Coordinates of C-alpha atoms in Angstrom, one line a residue:
X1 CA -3.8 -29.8 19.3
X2 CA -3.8 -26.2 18.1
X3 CA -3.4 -23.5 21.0
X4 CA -4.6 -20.0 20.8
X5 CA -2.5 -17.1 20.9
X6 CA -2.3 -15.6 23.3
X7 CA -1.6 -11.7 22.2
X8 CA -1.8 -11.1 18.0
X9 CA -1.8 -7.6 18.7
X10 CA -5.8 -7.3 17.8
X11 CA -8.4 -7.7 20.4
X12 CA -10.9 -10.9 21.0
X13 CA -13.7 -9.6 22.6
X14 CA -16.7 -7.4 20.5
X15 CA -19.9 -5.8 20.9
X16 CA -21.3 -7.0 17.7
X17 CA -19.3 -9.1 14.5
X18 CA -16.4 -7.2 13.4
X19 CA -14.9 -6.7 9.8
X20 CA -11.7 -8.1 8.2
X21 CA -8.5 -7.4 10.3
X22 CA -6.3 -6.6 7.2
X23 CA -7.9 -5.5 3.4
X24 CA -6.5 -7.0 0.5
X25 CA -4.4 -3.5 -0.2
X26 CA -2.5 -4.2 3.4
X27 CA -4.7 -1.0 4.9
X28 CA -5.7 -2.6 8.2
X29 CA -9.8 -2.1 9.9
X30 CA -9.0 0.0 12.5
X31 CA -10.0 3.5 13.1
X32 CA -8.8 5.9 15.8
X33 CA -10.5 8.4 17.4
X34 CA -9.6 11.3 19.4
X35 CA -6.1 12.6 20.1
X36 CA -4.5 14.3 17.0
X37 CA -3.7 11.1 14.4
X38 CA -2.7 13.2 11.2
X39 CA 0.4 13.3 9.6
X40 CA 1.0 15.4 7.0
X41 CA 4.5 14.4 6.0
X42 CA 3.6 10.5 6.6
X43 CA 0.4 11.3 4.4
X44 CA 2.9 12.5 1.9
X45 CA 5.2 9.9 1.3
X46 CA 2.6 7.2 1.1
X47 CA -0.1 9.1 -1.0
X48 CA 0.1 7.7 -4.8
X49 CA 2.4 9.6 -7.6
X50 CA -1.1 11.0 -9.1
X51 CA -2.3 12.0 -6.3
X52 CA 1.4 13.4 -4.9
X53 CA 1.7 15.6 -8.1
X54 CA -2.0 16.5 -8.2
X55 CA -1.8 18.1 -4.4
X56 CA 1.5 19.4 -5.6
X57 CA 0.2 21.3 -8.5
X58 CA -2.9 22.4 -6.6
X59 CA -0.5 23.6 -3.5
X60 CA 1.8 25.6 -6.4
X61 CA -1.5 27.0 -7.9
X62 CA -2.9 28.4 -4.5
X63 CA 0.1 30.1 -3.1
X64 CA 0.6 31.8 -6.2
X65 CA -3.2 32.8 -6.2
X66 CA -2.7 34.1 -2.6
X67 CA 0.2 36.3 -3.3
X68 CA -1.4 37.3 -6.6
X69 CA -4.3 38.4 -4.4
X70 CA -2.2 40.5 -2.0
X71 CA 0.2 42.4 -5.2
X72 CA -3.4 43.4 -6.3
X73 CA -4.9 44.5 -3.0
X74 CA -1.5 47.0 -2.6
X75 CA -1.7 48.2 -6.4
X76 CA -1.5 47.3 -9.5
X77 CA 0.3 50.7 -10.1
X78 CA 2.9 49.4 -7.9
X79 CA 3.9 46.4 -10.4
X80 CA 5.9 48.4 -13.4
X81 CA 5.2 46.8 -16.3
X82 CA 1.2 45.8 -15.9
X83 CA -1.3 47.4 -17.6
X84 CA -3.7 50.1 -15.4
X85 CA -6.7 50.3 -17.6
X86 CA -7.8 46.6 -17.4
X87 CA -8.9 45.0 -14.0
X88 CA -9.2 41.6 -15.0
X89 CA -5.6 41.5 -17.2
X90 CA -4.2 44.0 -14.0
X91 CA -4.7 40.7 -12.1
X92 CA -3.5 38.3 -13.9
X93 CA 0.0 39.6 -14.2
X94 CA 0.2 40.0 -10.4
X95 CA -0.3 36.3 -10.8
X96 CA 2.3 35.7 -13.7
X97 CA 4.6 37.6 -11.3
X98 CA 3.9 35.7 -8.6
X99 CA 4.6 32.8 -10.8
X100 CA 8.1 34.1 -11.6
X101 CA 8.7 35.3 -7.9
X102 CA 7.9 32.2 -6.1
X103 CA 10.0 30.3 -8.6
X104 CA 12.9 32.7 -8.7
X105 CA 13.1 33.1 -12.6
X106 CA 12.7 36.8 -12.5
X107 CA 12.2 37.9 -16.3
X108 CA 12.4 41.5 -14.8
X109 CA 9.4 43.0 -17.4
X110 CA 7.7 43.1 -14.3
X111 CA 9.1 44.4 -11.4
X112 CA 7.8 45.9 -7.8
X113 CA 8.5 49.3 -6.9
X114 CA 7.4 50.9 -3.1
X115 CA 8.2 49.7 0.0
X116 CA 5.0 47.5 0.4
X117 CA 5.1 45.6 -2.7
X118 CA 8.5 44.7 -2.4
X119 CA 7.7 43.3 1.2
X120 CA 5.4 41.1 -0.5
X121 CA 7.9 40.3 -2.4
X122 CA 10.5 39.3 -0.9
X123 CA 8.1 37.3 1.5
X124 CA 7.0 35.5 -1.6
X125 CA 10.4 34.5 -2.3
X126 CA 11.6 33.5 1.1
X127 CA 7.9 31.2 0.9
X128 CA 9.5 29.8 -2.3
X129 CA 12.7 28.3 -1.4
X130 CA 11.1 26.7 1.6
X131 CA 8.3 25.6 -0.9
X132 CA 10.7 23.8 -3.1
X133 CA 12.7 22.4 -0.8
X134 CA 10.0 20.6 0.8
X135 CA 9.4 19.4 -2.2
X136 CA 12.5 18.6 -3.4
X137 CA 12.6 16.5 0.3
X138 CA 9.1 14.9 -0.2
X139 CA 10.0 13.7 -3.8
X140 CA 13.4 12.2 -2.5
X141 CA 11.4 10.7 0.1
X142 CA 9.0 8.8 -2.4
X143 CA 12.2 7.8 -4.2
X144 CA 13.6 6.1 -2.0
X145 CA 10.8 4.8 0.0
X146 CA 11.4 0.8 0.0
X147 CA 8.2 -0.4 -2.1
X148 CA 7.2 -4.1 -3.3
X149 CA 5.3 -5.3 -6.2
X150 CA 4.2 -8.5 -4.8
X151 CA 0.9 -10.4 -5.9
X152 CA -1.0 -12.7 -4.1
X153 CA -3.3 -15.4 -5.6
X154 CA -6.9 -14.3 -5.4
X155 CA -7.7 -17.1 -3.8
X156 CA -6.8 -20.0 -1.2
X157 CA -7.3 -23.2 -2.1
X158 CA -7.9 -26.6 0.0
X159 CA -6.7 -29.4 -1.7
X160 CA -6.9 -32.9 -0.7
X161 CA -3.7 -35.3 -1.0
X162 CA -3.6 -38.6 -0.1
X163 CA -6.5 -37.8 2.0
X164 CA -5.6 -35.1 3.6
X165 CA -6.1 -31.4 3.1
X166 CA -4.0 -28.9 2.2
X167 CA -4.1 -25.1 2.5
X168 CA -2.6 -23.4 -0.4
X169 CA -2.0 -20.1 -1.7
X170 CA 0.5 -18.1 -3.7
X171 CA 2.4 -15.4 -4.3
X172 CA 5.0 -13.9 -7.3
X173 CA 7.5 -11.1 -7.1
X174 CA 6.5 -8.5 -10.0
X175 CA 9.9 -7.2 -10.5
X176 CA 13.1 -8.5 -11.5
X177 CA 14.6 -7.4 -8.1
X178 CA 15.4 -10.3 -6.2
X179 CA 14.1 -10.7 -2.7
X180 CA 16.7 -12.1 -0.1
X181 CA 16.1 -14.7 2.5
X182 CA 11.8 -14.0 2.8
X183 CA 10.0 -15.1 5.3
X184 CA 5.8 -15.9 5.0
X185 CA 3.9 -15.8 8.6
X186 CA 0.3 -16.8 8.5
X187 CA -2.4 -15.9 11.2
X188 CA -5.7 -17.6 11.5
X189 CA -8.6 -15.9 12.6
X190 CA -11.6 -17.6 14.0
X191 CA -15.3 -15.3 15.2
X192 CA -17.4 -17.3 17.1
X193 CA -20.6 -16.0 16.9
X194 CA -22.4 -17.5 20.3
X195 CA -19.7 -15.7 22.2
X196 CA -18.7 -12.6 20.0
X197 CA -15.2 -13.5 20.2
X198 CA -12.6 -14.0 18.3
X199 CA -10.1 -16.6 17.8
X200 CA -6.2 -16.4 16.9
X201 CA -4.1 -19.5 15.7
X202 CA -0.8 -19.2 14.0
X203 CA -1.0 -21.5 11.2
X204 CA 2.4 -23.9 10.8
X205 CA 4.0 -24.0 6.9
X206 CA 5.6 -26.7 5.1
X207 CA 8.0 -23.9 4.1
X208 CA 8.1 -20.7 6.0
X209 CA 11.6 -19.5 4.7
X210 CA 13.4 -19.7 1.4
X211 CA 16.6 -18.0 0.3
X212 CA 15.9 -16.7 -2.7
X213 CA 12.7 -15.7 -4.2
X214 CA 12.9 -15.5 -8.5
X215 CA 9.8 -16.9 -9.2
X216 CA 6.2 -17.9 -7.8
X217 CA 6.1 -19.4 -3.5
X218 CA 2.9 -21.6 -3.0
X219 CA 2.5 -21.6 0.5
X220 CA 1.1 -24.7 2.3
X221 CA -0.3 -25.4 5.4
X222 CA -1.3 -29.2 5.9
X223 CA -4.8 -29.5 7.7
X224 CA -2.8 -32.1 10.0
X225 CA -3.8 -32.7 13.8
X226 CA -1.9 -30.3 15.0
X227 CA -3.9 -27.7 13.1
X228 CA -6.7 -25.8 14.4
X229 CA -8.8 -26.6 10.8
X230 CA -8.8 -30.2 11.5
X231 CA -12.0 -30.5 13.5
X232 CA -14.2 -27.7 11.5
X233 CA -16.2 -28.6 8.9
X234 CA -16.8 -26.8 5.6
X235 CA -20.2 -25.6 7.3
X236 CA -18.7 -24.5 10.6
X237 CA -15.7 -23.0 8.9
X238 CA -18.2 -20.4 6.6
X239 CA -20.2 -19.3 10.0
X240 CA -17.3 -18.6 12.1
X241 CA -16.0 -15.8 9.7
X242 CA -12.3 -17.8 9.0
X243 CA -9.7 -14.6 7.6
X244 CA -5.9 -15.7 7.0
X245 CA -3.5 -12.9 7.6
X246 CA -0.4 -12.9 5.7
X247 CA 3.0 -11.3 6.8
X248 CA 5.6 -11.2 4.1
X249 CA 9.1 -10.2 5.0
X250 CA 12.5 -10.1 3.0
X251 CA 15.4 -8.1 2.2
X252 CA 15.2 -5.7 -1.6
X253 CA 18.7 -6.5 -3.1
X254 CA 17.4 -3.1 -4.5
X255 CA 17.0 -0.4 -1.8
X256 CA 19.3 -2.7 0.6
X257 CA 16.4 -2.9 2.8
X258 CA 14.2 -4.6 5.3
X259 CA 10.5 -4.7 3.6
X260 CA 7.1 -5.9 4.9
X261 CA 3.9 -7.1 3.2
X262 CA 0.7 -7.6 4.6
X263 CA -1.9 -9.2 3.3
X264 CA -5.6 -11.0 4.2
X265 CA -8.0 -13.5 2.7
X266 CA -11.8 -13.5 4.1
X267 CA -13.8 -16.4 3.9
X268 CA -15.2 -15.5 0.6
X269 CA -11.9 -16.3 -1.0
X270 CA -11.7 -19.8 -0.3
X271 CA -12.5 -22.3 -2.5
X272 CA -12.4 -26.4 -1.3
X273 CA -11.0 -29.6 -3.6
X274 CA -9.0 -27.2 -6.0
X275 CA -5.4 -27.1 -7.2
X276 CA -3.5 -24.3 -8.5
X277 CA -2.4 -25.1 -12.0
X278 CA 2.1 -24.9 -12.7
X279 CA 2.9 -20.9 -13.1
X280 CA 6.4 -21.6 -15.0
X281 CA 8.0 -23.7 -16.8
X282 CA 11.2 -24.0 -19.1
X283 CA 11.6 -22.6 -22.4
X284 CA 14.5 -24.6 -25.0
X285 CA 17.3 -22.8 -23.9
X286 CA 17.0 -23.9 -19.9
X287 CA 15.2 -20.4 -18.9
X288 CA 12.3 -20.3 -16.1
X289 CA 9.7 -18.6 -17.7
X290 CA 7.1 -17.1 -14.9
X291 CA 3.8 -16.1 -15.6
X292 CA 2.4 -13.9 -13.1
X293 CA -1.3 -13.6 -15.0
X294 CA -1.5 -17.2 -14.3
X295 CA -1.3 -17.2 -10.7
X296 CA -4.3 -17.5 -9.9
X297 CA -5.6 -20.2 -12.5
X298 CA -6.8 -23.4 -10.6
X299 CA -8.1 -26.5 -11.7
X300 CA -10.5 -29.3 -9.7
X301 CA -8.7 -32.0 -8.0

């Protein structure tokens, strides 16, 4: 007989029905409030490339507007090399020279002269070696972050052999780097809806641990009598809410590191007397041959 866990790090008791533990992207439901929670570096490294060089850019673009701002509040007069009788171009060579300042190119056809423009600028200077070296550290940060490519099958399957169901899903590694000794933990969560609680089960694999990990992993949990799925029926099991939680752990032969994976499928990806169809095979020359668009292609038992 399955036994509940006793502590899976989320709580059991709720007000009213709760939302998935984990989303399919690994970003888990839970919000905190209060306290200060931001983390500016942390927000950093794990933003997207897009997104890292759009705040970049917008960052380089707004310093160098502020400084612009404060060379044209002391004078224009006070920049040799700008012209006087247009406001509108006055400006926007106090922001080319900001450019060049903050970036330490320094053309020199522009220069400051007074003691309150060179103030500015050497402020503006100091601002941009500390501005490019955070950069420089956020960028080697991102670099050599430890980051995975792993996909999951869309869906888990419950297949029936020789009588008995199975639980299956799958997963591929993406790259060519190989993963090291993985490990796959799977959490079952159960709401029960009479007594707004929730259940946790860990659910026990066929194979929980390989050695190596080349090509696809179908992981398989066998609806046996040890299992907490054995006495639910198809009905029961779409009331109480069922969401498996994936943990994915292994060593990158790559960044020589420990990564983590996590992972979550909802009721609504389950899908009863199907069989996921072979995802490689063997070309003439002895090669495996994995195709990861085809891990998610299932058949009917």
């Amino acid at each position: 007989m399955a036994k509940k866990i006793g502590d899976s790090g989320f709580s059991e008791k709720f007000q009213s029905k709760p939302k998935r533990l984990i989303e399919n992207d690994g970003s888990i439901n839970v919000k905190k409030v209060g306290g200060l929670r931001k983390n500016l570096y942390q927000n950093l490294i794990s933003m997207s490339w897009p997104r890292f060089f759009m705040v970049t850019l917008l960052f380089y673009c707004a310093i160098n507007l502020i400084f612009a701002v404060a060379y044209y509040a002391v004078g224009v007069e006070f920049l040799e090399g700008t012209p006087k009788e247009r406001p509108l171009a006055g400006f926007l060579y106090c922001f080319f020279f900001s450019v060049q300042t903050f970036t330490t190119v320094g053309y020199g056809a522009i220069h400051p002269i007074g003691l309150l423009a060179n103030t500015v600028a050497t402020i503006e200077a100091m601002t941009g070696l500390m501005g490019f070296a955070l950069i420089t550290g956020l960028l080697y940060g991102k670099f050599s972050r430890p980051t995975t490519k792993l996909r999951f099958s869309k869906n888990v399957l419950f297949h029936k052999e020789k009588g008995q169901y199975e639980m299956h899903f799958q997963l591929v590694n993406k790259r060519d780097v190989l993963i090291i000794e993985p490990t796959v933990k799977v959490l079952l969560k159960l709401y029960n809806m009479k007594t707004q609680s929730r259940s946790f089960y860990n659910l026990d694999l066929r194979i929980s641990k390989i050695m190596f990990f080349p090509a696809n992993w179908r992981i398989v949990h066998e609806v046996n009598e040890k299992s907490p799925l054995k006495s639910i029926s198809k009905e029961e099991l779409d009331e109480m809410d069922m969401e498996v939680v994936v943990l994915f752990q292994g060593f990158d032969e790559s960044f020589h590191q420990q990564i983590y994976v996590k992972h979550s499928y909802g009721d609504e990806d389950v899908l009863w007397d199907k069989h996921f169809q072979p995802t490689f095979h063997t070309d003439d020359d002895g090669n495996t041959l994995v195709n990861i668009d085809e891990i998610d292609a299932y058949e009917d038992d």
